[in-house]
XYZ file of C-alpha atoms in Angstrom:
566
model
C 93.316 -4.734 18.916
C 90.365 -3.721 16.948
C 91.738 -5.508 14.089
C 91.614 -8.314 15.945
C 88.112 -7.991 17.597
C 86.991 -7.436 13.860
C 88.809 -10.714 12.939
C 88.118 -13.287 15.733
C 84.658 -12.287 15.089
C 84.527 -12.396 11.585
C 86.092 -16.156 11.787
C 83.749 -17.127 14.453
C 81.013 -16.460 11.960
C 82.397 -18.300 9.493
C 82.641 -21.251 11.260
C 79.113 -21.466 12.346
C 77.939 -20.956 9.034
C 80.030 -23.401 7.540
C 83.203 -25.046 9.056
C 84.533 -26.269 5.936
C 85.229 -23.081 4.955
C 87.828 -22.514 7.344
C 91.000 -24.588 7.735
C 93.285 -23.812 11.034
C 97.047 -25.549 11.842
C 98.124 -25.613 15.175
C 99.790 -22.196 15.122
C 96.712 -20.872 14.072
C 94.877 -22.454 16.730
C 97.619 -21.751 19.608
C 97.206 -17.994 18.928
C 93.398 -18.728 18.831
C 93.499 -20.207 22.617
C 95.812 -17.060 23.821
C 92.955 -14.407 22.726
C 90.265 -17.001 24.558
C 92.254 -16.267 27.869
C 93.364 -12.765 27.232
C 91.703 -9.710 28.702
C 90.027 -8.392 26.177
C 86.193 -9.590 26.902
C 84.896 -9.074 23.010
C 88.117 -10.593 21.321
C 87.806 -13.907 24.104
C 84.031 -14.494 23.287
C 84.738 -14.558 19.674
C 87.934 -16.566 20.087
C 85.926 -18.912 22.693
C 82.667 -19.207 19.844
C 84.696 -20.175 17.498
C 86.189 -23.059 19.090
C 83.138 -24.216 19.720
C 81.742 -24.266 16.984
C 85.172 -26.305 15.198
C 84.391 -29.872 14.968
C 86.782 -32.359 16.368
C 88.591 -29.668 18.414
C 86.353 -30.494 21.919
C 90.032 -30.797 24.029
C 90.358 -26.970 23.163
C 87.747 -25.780 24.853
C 88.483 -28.309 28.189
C 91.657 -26.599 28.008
C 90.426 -23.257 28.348
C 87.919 -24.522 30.764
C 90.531 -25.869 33.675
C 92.735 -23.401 32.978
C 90.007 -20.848 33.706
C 88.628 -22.382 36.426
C 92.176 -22.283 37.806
C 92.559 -18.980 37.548
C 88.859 -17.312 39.174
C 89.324 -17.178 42.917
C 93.122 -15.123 41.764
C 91.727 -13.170 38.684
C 91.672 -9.632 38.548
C 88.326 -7.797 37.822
C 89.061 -7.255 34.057
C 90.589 -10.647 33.927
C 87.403 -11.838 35.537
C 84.859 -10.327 32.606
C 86.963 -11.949 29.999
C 86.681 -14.841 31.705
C 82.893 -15.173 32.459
C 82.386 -13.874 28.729
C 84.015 -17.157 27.719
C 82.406 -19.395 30.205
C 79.026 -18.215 28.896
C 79.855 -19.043 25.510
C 81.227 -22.705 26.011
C 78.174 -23.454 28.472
C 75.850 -22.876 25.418
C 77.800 -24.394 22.415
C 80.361 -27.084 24.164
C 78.066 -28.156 27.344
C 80.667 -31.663 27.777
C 83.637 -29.515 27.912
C 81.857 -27.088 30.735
C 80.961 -29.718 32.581
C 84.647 -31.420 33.526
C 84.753 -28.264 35.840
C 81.141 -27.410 36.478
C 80.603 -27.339 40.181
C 83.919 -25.533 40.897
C 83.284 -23.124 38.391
C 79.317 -22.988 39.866
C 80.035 -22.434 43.187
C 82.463 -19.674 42.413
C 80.085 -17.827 40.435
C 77.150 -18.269 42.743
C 78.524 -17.884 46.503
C 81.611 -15.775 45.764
C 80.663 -13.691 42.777
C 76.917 -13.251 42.234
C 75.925 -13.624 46.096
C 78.922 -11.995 47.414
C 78.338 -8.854 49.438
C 80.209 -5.407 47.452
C 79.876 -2.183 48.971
C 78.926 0.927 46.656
C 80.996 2.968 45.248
C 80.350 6.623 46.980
C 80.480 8.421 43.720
C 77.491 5.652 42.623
C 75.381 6.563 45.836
C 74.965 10.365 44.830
C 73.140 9.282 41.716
C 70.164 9.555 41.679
C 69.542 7.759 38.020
C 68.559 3.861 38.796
C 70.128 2.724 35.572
C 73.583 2.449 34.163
C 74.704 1.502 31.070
C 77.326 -1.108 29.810
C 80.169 0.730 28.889
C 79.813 2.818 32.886
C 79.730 -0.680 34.970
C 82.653 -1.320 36.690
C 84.384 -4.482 35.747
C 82.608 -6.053 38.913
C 79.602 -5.339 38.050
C 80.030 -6.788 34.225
C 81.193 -10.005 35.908
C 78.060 -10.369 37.980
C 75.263 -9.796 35.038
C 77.854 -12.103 32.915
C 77.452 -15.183 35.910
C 73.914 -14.579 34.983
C 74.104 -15.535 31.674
C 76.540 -18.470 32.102
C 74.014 -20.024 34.239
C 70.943 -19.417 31.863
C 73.097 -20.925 28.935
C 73.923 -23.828 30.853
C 70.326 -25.137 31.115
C 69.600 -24.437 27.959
C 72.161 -26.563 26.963
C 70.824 -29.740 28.924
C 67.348 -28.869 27.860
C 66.895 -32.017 26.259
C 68.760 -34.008 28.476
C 67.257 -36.253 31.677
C 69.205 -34.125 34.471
C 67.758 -30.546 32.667
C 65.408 -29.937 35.475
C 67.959 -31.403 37.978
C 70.262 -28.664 36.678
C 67.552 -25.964 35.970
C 65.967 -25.603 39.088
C 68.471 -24.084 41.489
C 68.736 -21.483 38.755
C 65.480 -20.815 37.869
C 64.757 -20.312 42.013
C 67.813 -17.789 42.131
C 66.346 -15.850 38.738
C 62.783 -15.723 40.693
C 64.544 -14.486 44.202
C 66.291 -11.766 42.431
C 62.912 -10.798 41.195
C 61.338 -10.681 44.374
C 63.821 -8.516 45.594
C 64.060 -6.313 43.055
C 67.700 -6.855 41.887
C 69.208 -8.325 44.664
C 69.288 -11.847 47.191
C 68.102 -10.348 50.296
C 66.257 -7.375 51.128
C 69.361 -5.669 53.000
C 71.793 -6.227 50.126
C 74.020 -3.106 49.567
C 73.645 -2.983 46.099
C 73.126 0.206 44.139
C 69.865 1.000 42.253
C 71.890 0.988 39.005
C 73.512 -2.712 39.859
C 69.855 -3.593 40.779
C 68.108 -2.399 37.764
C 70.603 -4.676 36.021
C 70.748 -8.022 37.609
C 66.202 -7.928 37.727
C 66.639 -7.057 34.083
C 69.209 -9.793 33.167
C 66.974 -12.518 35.141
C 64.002 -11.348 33.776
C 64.952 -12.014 30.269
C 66.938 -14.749 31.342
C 63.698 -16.543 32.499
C 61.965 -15.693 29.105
C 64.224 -17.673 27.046
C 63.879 -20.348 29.435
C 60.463 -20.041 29.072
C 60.732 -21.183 25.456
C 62.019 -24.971 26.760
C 58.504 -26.342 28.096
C 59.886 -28.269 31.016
C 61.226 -24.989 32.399
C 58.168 -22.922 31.511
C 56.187 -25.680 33.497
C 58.514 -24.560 36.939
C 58.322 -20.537 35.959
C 54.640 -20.613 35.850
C 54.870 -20.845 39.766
C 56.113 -17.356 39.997
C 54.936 -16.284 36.536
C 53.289 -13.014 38.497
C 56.700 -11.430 39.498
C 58.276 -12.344 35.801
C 54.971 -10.153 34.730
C 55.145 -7.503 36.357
C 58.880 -6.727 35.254
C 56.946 -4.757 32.381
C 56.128 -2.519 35.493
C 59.209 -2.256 36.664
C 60.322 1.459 38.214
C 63.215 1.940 35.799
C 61.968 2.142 32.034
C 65.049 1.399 30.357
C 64.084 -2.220 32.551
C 60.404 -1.788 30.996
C 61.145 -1.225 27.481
C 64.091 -4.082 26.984
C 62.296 -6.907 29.012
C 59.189 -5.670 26.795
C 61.051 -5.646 23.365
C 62.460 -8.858 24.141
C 59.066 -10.502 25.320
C 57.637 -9.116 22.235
C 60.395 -10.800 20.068
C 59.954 -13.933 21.310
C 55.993 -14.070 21.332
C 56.015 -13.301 17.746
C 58.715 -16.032 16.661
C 55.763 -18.220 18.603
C 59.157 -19.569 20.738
C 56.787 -18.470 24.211
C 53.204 -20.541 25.857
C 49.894 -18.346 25.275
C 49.623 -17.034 29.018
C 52.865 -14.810 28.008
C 50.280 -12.721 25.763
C 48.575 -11.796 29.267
C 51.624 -9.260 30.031
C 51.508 -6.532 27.103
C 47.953 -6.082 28.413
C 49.499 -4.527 32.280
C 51.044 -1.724 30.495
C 48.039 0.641 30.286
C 49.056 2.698 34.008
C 52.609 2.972 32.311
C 53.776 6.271 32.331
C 55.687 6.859 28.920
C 53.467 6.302 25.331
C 56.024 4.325 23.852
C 55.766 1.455 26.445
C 52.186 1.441 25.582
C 52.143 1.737 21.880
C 54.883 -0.915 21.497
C 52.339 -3.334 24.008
C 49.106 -2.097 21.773
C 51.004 -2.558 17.991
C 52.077 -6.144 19.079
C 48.699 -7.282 20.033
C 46.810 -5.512 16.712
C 49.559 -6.958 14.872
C 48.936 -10.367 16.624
C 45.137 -9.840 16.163
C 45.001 -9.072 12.656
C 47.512 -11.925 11.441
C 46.329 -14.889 13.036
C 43.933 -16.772 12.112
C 40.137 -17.638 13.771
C 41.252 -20.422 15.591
C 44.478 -18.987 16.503
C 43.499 -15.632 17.598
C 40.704 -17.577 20.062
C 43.543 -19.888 21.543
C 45.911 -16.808 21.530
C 43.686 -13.972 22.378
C 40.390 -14.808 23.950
C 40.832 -18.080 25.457
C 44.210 -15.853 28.084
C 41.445 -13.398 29.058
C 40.831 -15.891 32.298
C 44.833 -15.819 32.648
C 44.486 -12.051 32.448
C 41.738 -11.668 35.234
C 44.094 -14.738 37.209
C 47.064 -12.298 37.204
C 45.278 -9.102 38.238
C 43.851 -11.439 41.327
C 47.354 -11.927 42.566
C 48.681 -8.833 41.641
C 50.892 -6.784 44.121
C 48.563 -3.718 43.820
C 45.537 -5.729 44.280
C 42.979 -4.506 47.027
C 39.067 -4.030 47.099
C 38.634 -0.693 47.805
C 37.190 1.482 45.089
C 40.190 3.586 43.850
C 41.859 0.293 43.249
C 38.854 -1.197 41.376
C 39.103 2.013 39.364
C 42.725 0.699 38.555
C 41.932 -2.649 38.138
C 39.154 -1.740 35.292
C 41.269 0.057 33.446
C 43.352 -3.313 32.654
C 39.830 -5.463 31.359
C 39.044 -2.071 29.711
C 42.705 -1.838 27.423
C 42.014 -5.266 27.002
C 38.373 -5.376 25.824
C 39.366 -2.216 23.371
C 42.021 -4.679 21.891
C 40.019 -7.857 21.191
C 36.457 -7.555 22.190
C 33.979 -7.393 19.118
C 30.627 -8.277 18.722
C 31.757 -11.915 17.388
C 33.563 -12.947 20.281
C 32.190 -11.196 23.468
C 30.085 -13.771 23.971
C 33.111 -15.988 24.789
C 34.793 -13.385 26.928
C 31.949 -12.400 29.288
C 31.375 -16.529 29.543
C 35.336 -16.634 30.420
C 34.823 -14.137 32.838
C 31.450 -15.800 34.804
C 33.472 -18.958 34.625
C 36.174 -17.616 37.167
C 33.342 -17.205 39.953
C 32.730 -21.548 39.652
C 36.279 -22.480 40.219
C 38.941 -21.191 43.219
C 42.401 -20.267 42.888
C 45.037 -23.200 43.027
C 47.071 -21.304 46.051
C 44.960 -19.732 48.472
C 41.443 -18.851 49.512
C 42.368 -14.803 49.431
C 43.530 -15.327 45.763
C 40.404 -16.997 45.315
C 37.981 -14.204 46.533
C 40.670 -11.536 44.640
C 39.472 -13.696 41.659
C 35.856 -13.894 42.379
C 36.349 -9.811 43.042
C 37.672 -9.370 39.752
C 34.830 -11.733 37.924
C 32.520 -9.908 39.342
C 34.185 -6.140 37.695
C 34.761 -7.599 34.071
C 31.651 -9.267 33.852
C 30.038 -5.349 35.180
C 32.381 -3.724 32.405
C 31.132 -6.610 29.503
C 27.970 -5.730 30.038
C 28.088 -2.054 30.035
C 30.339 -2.573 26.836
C 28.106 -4.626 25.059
C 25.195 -2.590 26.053
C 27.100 0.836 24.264
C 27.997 -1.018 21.371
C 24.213 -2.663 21.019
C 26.055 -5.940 21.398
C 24.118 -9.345 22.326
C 25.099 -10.792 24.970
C 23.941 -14.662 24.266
C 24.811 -17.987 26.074
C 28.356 -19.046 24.467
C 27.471 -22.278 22.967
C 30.842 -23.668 22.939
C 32.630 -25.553 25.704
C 35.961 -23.872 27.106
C 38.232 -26.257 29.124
C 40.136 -23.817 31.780
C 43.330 -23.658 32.709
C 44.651 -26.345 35.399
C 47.133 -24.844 36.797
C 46.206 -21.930 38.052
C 42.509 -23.230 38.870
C 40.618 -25.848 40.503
C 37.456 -27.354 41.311
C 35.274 -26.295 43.922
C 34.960 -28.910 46.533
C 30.780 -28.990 46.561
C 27.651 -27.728 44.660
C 26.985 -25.802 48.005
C 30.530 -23.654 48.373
C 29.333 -22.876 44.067
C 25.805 -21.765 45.393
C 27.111 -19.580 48.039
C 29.521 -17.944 45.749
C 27.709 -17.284 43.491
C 25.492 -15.279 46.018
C 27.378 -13.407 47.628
C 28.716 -9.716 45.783
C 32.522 -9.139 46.231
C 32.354 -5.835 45.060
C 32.078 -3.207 47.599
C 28.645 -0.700 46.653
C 30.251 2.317 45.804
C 32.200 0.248 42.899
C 28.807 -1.454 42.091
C 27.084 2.306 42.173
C 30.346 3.372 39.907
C 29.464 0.768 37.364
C 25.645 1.288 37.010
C 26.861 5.138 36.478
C 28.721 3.597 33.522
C 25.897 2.178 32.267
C 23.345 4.453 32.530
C 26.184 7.032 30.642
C 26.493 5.015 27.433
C 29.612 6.407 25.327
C 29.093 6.689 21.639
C 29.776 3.972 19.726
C 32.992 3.790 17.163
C 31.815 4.190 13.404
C 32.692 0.697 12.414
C 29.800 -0.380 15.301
C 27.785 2.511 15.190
C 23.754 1.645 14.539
C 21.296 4.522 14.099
C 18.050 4.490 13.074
C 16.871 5.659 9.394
C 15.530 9.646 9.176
C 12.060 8.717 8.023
C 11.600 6.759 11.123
C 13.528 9.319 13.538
C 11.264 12.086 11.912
C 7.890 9.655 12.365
C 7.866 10.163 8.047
C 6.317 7.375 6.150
C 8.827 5.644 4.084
C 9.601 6.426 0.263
C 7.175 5.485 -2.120
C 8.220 1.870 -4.481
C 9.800 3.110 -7.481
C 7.575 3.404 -10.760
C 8.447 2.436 -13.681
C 9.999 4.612 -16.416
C 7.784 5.906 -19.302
C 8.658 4.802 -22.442
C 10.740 6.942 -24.925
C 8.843 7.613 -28.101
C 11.729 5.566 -30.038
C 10.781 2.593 -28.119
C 14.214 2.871 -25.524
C 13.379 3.329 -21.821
C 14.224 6.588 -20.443
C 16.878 6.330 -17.640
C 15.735 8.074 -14.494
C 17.808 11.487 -13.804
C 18.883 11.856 -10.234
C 20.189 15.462 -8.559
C 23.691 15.854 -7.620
C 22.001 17.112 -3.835
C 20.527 13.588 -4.016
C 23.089 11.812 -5.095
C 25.018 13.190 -2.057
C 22.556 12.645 0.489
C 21.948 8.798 -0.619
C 26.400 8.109 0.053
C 25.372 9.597 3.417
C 22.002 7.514 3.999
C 24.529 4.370 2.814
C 27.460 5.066 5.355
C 25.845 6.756 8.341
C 21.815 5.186 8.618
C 21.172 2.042 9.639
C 18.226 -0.096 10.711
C 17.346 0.572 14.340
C 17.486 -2.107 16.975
C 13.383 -2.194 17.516
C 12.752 -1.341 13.713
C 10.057 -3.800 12.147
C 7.795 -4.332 9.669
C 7.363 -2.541 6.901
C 9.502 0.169 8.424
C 12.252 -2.251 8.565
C 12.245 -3.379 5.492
C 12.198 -0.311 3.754
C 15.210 0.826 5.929
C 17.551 -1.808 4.587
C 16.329 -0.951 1.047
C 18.095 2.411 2.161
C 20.806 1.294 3.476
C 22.088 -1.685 0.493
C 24.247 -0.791 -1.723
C 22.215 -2.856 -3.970
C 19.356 -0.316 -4.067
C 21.896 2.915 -4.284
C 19.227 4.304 -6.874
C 16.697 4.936 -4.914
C 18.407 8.007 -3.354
C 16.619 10.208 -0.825
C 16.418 14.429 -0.395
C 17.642 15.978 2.535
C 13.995 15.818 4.045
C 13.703 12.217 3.857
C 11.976 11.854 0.102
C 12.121 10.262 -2.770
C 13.783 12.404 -4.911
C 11.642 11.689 -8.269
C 8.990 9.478 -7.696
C 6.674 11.315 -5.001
C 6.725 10.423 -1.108
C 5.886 14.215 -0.063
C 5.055 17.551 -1.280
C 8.071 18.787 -3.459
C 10.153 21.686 -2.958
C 10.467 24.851 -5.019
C 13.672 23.498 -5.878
C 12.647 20.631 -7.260
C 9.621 21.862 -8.960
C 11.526 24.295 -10.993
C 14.321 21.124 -11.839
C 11.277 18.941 -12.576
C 9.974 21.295 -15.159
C 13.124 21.906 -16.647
C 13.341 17.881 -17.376
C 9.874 18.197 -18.739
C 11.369 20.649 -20.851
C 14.361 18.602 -22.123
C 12.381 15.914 -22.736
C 9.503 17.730 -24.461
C 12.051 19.446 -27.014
C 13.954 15.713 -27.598
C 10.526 14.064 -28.282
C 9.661 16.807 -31.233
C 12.852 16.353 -32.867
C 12.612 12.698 -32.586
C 8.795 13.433 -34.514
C 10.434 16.241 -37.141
C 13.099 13.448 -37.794
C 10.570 10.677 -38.282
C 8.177 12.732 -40.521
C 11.496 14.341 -42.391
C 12.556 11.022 -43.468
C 11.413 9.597 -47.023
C 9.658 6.574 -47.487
C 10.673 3.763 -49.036
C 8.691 2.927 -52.462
């Protein structure tokens, strides 16, 4: 049988890369049919792809489908995997043939399979894991997360047809109820944790690559909140796959920008490599697009961002949950903020107060709520980081569907008045700012040494004395000061309130272009005054003297050695 597997799917290959490398007879394609309704659920979904994907054979595949849709309410459990394995298959690639038996096969799979009430198994119910995997579900259980994907595939399929929302819809509600109930259709469902775990999984992902058709991602956007928080799920093998597969997707570009808003709720997650898999995809993402991109992919979502945290499960307005809800604008502002584009982000974030949420008036003070904390935690950022906080100049169109207009100037006013945090968050986030972390090295600004130390700045460099053979003696420079003037380059800066003449001889410093004029480890010039020198350097200065002294007499001995010319 494994020969087989290894063939069937070998074939079915083959055929989808190019059918005119493969020519079948009617034996061939008798035995072909057989192994599409046998038992074996990896030898019928190759057998079943590669019918679909034969040209001209299209009476096959109705074949299979009667005689399968025959045989459901009767088939055994095992008989039932193969069975749905196929149906998924021909739903995808052969959507005519599925359809001469679509609403019996439908209603089968919806009201007797997928909705159907199945008691657990005792030995399941001492378990205390909440995930199982594929090769441990019972043959039930197979068939169940199988209906799931026969009913995804078959809207994808009429994507571009007129009826694809007439046929989407009823799906795309039962993929959102079994995400509101964690797994199951009704809160009282006897379903196991493992079985549960499952079926959220499968419609999560199921929903993302119906998120990819835009007429479908139009209808998911209504519950887009309980898709999103799947990457919180309780289970992580749930976490990690729905995240590797959202991450998959957003990088082929196949999913709308608000879908970048969901690496960014993984910060609370408990295991590192749910977080560093979220925080390599959006560096990635950052570093690879370009200007314009990165603003429409990056920046632009941060409203979504603060949109989703308003209508978040978890959301509440007492301080330990404002604690929790910073730490989300805080994992996002150490992704993308940067002195370029905080500007836009903090005007993103005042823009949420002038607008109300397209559901509800408690979403819409959640939203004002969480304004109100990012714009707090902008400022404090930008005020560590010695960022300026101008007017953006730009205008930012916001997102329609999730926001609206306020009805009058006078609901704005009031809004705008009134504080929706409570005072001991507002007391927390002046105690941020009056604690101002250090700033990373790429950012960091400090002021030169002369001016911490109140030292006048280095003297203007003289010029060189002539050598007595007419070339111009290079100026020699210690190794000490050579050392110290890499360190002035990479660590001093001009200071924020620097001016003047102060100022300018800071940058001087500081430019690479000016590397020769190298300060001591007091602050100095190194050669050409500025201070009192040290012993040090007295005792180097007079051994250059020295050198120089003894090169200028043998330059003279040479000179007066040399014969003159007749």
């Amino acid at each position: 049988m494994v020969l087989v597997e290894v063939g069937m799917q070998a074939l079915a290959a083959v055929v989808r890369a190019d059918e005119s490398l493969v020519v079948f007879d009617s034996r061939t394609l008798e035995r072909v049919k057989r192994f599409a309704l046998g038992e074996s659920p990896k030898v019928a979904k190759s057998a079943a792809r590669l019918l679909a994907f034969l040209k001209g054979h299209e009476d096959s595949c109705v074949e299979i489908i009667e005689s399968i849709a025959d045989k459901l309410s009767e088939a055994t459990p095992e008989q039932l995997v193969a069975h749905t394995t196929v149906l998924a298959q021909i739903a995808r690639f052969q959507a005519d043939a599925f359809e001469h038996k679509s609403d019996a096969i439908m209603a089968f799979l919806i009201k007797k399979l997928l909705m159907g009430r199945y008691q657990q198994d005792p030995e399941e119910m001492d378990v205390d894991d909440d995930w199982v995997e594929d090769d441990d579900m019972t043959p039930i259980q197979s068939a169940r997360i199988l209906a799931l994907k026969v009913c995804r595939n078959r809207c994808l399929a009429h994507a571009s047809s007129e009826t694809a929302l007439d046929v989407a819809t009823p799906v795309l509600k039962m993929f959102s109820t079994l995400l509101e109930h964690y797994g199951s259709y009704s809160a009282d469902a006897p379903d196991s944790p493992q079985v549960k775990s499952r079926m959220r999984l499968q419609a999560a992902v199921s929903l993302l690559h119906l998120s990819t058709i835009e007429a479908f991602a139009n209808v998911i956007s209504t519950n887009f909140i309980w898709l999103a928080i799947t990457v919180q799920d309780p289970c992580y093998h749930v976490r990690i796959i729905f995240l590797t597969k959202l991450v998959s997707l957003l990088t082929a570009r196949k999913l709308p920008t608000r879908f970048n808003t969901i690496p960014f709720l993984t910060i609370h997650d408990p295991e590192a490599g749910v977080r560093t898999r979220a925080t390599a995809y959006i560096s990635f993402v950052s570093k690879s697009l370009t200007p314009a991109a990165r603003v429409d992919q990056l920046e632009i979502i941060f409203i979504r961002l603060l949109h989703l945290l308003a209508h978040h499960p978890d959301f509440a307005t007492a301080h330990e949950n404002m604690q929790e809800m910073a730490k989300y604008i805080e994992f996002y502002l150490d992704l993308i903020a940067s002195s370029e584009n905080i500007a836009l982000i903090y005007h993103l974030a005042m823009k949420a107060k002038t607008v109300r949420d397209a559901q509800s008036h408690t979403y819409s003070e959640n939203l004002y709520t969480v304004s109100e904390l990012a714009q707090e935690l902008i400022r404090a950022r930008a005020q560590a980081r010695s960022w300026s906080l101008q007017s953006y100049p730009g205008k930012v169109k916001l997102p329609s569907d999730i926001l609206r207009a306020l009805p009058n100037p006078e609901a704005a006013t009031k809004i705008l008045k009134t504080q929706y945090l409570s005072e001991e968050t507002m007391a927390w986030l002046n105690d941020i700012k009056g604690h101002k972390p250090s700033a990373p090295a790429k950012e960091k600004k400090r002021e030169p040494r002369e001016a911490k130390q109140g030292k006048s700045p280095p003297a203007k460099r003289k010029a060189s004395r002539p050598r007595a053979n007419g070339a111009t003696k290079r100026a020699k420079t210690r190794k000490a000061a050579r050392w110290n003037s890499d360190q002035s380059e990479s660590e001093e800066e001009p200071s924020s309130d620097g001016s003047g003449e102060e100022g300018e001889q800071s940058d001087k410093a500081t430019s690479p272009k000016r590397s020769s004029s190298v300060l001591s480890e007091e602050g100095h010039d190194s050669e050409f005054g500025g201070g009192e020198p040290s012993e040090r350097e007295k005792k180097l200065g007079r051994k250059a003297r020295t050198k120089a002294q003894e090169k200028i007499s043998k330059q003279i001995k040479k000179s007066t050695a040399r014969p003159k010319k007749p």
